[in-house]
PDB file of C-alpha atoms in Angstrom:
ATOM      1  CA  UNK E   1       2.320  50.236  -6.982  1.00 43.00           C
ATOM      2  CA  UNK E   2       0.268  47.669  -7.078  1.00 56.00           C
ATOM      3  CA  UNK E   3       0.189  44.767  -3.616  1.00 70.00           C
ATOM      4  CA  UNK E   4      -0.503  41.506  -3.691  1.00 75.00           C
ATOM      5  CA  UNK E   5      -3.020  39.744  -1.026  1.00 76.00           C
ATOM      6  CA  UNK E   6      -1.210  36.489  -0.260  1.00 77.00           C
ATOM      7  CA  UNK E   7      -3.637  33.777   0.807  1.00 81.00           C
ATOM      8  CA  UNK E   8      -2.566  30.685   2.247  1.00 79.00           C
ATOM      9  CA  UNK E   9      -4.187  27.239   3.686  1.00 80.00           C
ATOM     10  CA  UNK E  10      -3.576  27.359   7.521  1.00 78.00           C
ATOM     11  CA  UNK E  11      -1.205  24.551   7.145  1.00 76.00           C
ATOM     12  CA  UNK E  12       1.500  26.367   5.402  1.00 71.00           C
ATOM     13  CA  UNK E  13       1.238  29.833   7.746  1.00 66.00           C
ATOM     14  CA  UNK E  14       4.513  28.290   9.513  1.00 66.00           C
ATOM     15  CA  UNK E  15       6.385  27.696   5.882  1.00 64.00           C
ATOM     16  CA  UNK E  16       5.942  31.440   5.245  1.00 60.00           C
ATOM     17  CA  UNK E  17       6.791  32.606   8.810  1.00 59.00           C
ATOM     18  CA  UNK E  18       9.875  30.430   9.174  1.00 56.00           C
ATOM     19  CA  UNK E  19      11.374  30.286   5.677  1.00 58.00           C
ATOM     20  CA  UNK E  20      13.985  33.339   4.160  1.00 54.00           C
ATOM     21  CA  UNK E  21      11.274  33.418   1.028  1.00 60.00           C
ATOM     22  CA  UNK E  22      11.591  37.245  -0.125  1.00 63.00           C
ATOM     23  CA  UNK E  23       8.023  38.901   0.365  1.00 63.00           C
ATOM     24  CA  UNK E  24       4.749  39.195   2.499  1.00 68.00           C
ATOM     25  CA  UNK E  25       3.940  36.650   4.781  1.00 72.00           C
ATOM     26  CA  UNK E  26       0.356  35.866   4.595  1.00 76.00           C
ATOM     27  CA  UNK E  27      -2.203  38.116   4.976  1.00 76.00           C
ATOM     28  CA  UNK E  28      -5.218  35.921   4.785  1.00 81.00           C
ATOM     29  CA  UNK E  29      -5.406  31.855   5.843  1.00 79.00           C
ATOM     30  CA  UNK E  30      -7.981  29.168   5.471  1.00 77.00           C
ATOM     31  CA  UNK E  31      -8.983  25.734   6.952  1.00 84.00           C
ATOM     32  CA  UNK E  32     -10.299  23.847   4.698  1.00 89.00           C
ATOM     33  CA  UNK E  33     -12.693  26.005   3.032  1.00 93.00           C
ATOM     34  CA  UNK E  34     -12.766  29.847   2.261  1.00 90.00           C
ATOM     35  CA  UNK E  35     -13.673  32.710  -0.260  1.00 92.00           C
ATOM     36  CA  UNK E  36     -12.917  35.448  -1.358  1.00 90.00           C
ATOM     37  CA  UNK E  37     -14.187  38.145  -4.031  1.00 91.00           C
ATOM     38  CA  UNK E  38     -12.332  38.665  -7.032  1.00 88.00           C
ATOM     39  CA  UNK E  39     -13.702  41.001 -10.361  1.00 88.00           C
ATOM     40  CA  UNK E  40     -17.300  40.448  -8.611  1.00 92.00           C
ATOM     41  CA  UNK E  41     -17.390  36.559  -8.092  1.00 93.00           C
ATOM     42  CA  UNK E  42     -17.086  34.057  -5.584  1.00 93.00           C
ATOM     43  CA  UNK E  43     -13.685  32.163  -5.791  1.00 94.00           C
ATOM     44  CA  UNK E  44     -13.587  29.200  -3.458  1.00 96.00           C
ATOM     45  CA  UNK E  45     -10.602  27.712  -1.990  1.00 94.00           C
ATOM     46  CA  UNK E  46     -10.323  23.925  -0.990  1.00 96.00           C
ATOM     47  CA  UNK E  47      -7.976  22.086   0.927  1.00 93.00           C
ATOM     48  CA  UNK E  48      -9.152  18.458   1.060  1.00 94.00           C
ATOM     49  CA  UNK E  49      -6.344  17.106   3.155  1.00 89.00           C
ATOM     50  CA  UNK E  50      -2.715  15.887   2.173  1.00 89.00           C
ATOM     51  CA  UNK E  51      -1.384  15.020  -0.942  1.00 90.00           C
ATOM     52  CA  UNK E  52       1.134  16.528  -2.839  1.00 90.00           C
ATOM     53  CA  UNK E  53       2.190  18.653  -0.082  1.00 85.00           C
ATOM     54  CA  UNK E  54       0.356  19.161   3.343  1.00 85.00           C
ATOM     55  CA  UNK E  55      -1.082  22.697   2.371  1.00 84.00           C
ATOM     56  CA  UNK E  56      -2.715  21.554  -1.167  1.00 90.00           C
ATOM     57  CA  UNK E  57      -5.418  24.036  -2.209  1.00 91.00           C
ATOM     58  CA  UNK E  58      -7.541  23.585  -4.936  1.00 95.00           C
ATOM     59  CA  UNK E  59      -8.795  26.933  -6.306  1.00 96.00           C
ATOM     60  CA  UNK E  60     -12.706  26.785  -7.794  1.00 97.00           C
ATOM     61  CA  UNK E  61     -14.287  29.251 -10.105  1.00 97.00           C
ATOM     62  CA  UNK E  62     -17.791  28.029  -9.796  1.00 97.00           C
ATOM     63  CA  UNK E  63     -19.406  30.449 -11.932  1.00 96.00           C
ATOM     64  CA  UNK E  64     -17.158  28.982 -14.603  1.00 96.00           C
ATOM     65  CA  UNK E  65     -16.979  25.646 -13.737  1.00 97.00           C
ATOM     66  CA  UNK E  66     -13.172  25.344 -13.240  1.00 97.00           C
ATOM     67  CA  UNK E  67     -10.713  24.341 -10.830  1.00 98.00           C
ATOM     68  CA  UNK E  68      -6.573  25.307 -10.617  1.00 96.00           C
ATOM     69  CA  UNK E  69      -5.056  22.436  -9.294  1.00 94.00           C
ATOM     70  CA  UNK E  70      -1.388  23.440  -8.533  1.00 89.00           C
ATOM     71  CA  UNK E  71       1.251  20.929  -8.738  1.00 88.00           C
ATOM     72  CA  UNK E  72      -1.660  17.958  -7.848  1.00 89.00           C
ATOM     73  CA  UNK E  73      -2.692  17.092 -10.617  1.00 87.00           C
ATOM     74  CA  UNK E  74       0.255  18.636 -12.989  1.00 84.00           C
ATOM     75  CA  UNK E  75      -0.232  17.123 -17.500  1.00 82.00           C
ATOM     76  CA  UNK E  76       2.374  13.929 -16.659  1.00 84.00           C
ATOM     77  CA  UNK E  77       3.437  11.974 -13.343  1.00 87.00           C
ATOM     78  CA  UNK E  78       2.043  13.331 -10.295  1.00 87.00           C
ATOM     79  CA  UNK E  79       5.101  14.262  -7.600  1.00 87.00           C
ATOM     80  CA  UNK E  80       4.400  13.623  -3.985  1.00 90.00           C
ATOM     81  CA  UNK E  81       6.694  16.160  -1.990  1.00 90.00           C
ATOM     82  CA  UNK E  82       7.465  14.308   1.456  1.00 92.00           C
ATOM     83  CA  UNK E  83       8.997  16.741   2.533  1.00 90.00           C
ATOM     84  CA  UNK E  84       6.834  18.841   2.847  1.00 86.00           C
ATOM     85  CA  UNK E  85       4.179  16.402   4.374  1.00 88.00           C
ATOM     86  CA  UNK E  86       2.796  14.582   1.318  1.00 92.00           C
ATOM     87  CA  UNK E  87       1.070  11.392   1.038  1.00 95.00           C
ATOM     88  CA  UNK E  88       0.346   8.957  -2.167  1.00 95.00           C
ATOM     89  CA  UNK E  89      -2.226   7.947   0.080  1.00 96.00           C
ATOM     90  CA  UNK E  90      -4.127  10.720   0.942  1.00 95.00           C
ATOM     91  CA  UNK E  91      -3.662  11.899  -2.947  1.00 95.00           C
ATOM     92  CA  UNK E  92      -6.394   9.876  -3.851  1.00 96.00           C
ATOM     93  CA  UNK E  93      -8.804  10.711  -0.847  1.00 96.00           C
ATOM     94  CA  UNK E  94      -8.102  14.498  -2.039  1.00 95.00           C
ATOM     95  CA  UNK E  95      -8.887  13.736  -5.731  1.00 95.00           C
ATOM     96  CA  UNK E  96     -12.359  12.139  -5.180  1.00 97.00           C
ATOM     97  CA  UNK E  97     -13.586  15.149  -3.003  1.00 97.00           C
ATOM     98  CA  UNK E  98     -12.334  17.229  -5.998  1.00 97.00           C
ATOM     99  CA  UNK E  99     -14.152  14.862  -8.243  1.00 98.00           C
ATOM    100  CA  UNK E 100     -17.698  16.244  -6.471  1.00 98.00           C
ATOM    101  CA  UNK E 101     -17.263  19.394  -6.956  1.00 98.00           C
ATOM    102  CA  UNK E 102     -18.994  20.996 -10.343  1.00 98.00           C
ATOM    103  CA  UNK E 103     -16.353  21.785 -13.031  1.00 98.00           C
ATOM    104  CA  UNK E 104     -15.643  21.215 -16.787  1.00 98.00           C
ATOM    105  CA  UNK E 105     -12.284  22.055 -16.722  1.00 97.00           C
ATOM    106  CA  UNK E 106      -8.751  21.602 -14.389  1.00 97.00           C
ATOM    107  CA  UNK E 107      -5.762  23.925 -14.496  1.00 96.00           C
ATOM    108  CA  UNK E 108      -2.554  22.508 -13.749  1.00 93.00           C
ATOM    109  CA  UNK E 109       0.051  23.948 -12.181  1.00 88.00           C
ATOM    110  CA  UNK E 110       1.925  22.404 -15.232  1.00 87.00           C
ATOM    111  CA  UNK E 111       0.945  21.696 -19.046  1.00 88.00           C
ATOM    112  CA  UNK E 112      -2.439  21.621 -21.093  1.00 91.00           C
ATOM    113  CA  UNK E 113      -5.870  21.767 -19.518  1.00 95.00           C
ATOM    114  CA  UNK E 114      -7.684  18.718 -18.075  1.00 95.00           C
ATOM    115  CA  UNK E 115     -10.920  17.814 -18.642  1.00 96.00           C
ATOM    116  CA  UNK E 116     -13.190  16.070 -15.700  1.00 97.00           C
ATOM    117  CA  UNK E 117     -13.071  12.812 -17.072  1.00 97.00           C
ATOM    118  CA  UNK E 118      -8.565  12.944 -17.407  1.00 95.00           C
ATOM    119  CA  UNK E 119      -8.601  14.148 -14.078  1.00 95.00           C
ATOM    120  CA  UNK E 120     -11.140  10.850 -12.951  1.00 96.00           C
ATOM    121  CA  UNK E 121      -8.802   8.907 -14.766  1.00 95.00           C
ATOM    122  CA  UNK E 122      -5.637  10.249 -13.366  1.00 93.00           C
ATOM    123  CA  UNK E 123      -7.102   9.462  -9.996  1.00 95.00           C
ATOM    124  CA  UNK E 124      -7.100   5.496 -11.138  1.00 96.00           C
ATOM    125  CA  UNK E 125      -3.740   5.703 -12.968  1.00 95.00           C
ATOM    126  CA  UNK E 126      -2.546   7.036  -9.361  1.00 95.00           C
ATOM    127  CA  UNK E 127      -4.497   3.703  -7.641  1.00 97.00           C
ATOM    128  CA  UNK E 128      -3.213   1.817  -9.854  1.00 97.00           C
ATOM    129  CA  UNK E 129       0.676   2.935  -9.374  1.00 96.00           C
ATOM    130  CA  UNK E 130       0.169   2.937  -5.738  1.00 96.00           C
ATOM    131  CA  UNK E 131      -0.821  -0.945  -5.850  1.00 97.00           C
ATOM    132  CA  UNK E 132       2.095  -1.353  -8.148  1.00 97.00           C
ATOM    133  CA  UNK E 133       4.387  -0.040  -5.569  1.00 96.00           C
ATOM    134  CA  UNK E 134       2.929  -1.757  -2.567  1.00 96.00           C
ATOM    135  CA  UNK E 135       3.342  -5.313  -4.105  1.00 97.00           C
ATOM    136  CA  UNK E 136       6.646  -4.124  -4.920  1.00 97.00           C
ATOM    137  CA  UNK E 137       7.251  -3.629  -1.388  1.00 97.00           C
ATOM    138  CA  UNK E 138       5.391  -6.454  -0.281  1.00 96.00           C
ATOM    139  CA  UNK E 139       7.724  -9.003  -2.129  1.00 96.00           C
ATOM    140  CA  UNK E 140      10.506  -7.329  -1.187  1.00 96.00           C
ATOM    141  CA  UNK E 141      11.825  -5.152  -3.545  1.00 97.00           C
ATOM    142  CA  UNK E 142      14.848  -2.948  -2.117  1.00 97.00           C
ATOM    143  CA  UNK E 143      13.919   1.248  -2.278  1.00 94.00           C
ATOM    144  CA  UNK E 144      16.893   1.539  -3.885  1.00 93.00           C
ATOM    145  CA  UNK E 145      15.323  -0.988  -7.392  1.00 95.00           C
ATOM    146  CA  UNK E 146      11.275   0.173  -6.249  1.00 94.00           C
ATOM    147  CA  UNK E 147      11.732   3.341  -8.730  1.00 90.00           C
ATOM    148  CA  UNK E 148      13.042   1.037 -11.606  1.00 91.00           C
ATOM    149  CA  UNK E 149      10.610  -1.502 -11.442  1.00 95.00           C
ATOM    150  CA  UNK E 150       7.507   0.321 -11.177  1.00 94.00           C
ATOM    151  CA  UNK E 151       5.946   0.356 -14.104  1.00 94.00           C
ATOM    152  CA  UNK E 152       4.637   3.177 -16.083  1.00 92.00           C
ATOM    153  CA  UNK E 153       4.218   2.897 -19.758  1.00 92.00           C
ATOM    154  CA  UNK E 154       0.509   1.730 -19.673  1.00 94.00           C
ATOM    155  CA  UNK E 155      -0.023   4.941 -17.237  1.00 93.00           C
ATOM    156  CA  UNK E 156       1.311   7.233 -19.996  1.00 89.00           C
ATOM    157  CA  UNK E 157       4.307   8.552 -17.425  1.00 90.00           C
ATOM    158  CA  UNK E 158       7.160   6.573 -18.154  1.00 86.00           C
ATOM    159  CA  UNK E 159       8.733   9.453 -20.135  1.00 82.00           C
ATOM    160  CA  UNK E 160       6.050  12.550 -19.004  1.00 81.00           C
ATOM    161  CA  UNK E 161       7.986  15.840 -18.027  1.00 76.00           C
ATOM    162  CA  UNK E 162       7.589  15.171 -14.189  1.00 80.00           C
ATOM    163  CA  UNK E 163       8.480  11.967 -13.811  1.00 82.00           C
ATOM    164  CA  UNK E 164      12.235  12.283 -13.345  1.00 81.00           C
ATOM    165  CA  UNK E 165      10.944  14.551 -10.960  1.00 78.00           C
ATOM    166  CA  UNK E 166       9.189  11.671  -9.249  1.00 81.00           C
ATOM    167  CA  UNK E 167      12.214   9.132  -9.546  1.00 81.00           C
ATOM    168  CA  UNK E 168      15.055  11.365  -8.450  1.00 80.00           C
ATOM    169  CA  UNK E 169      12.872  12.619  -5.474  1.00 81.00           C
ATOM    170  CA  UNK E 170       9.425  10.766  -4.075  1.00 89.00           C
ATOM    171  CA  UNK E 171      10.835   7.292  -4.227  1.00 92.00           C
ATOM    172  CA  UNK E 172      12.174   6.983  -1.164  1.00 94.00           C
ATOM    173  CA  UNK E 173       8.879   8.501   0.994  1.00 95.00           C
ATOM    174  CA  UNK E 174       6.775   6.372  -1.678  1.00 95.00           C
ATOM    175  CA  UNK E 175       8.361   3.645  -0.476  1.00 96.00           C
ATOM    176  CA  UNK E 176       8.336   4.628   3.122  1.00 97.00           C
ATOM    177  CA  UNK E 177       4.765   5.291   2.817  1.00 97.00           C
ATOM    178  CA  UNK E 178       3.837   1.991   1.385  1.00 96.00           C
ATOM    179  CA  UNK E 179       5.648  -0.100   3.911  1.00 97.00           C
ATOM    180  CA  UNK E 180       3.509   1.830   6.134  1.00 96.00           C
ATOM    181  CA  UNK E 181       0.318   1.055   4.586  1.00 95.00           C
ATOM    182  CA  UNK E 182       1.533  -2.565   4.564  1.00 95.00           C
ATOM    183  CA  UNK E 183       2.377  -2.724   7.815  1.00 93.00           C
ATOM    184  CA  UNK E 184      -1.178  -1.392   9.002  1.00 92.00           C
ATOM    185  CA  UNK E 185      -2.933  -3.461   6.616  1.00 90.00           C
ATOM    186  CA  UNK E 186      -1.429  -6.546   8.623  1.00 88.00           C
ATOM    187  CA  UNK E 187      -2.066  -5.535  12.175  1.00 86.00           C
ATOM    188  CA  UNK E 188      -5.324  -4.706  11.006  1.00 82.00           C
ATOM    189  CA  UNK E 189      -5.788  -8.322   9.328  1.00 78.00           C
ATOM    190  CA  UNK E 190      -4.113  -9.562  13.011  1.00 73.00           C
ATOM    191  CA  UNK E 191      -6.737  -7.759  15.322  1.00 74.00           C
ATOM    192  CA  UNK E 192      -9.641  -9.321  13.351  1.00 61.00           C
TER     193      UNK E 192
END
């Protein structure tokens, strides 16, 4: 019978160890870099901080110039799983160090593949709905009306396959998150 090598950013060694998931724990963990051999090649794992969850890893194939995202950048509305660490924020910060690496095409962890270019402007559709959300915050928008007035349709996710997803789920740490941002941005604005 054939085993399975389970490899895991350092981050989620605890989610394994504590959880009732049916399976090996990890055998192998990462910080944020590491390889491994596979069929003769150098795979490269990268964890470039916190986005969709706090143990994102984005798998690279440099020989041929490809990347598996995971659930990062999925084809539709990103997700940002606060519970399990995520940040809107740090999202971004992750997708531009993706952006130097050297690949032609992205593999989501759901729908078609991306090219370079979709995935750069993904990254701006995501700037662009985090803005949205902090001037919804800003003026004063309750959480509970943020996830129906945020607008979508020119980002191409007002119907996508994940954005229910998004709604029913992220709003509330979106939200959350923003406020926070806000609220730094002042004190910042204060001490100067």
């Amino acid at each position: 019978k054939l085993g399975a090598t389970v490899v895991v950013n350092d981050s989620l060694r605890d989610a394994y160890d504590l959880s009732q998931r049916e399976g090996p724990s990890p055998q192998v963990t990462f910080g944020n870099f590491g390889t491994i051999r596979l069929g003769g090649v150098t795979v490269e794992m990268h964890h470039f901080g916190t986005g969709h969850t706090r143990g994102d890893t984005f798998v690279y194939f440099p020989d041929l110039k490809v990347v598996h995202t995971g659930d990062v950048a999925p084809e539709g509305m990103p997700t940002f799983d606060y519970k399990d660490g995520a940040s809107a924020i740090g999202w971004v910060s992750e997708m531009y160090d993706l952006l130097k690496l050297d690949f032609d095409w992205a593999i989501p962890g759901h729908g078609r593949l991306l090219t370079k270019d979709e995935i750069r402007q993904y990254v701006k559709n995501v700037e662009t709905m985090n803005a949205r959300m902090k001037e919804l915050v800003r003026t004063g928008v309750p959480v509970e009306e943020a996830g129906k007035r945020l607008k979508l349709d020119d980002l191409g996710w007002a119907r996508s396959a994940s954005t229910q997803t998004f709604l029913a789920g992220s709003i509330p740490g979106y939200y959350a998150e923003m406020k926070a941002v806000i609220e730094k941005e002042r004190k910042l604005g204060a001490i100067r």
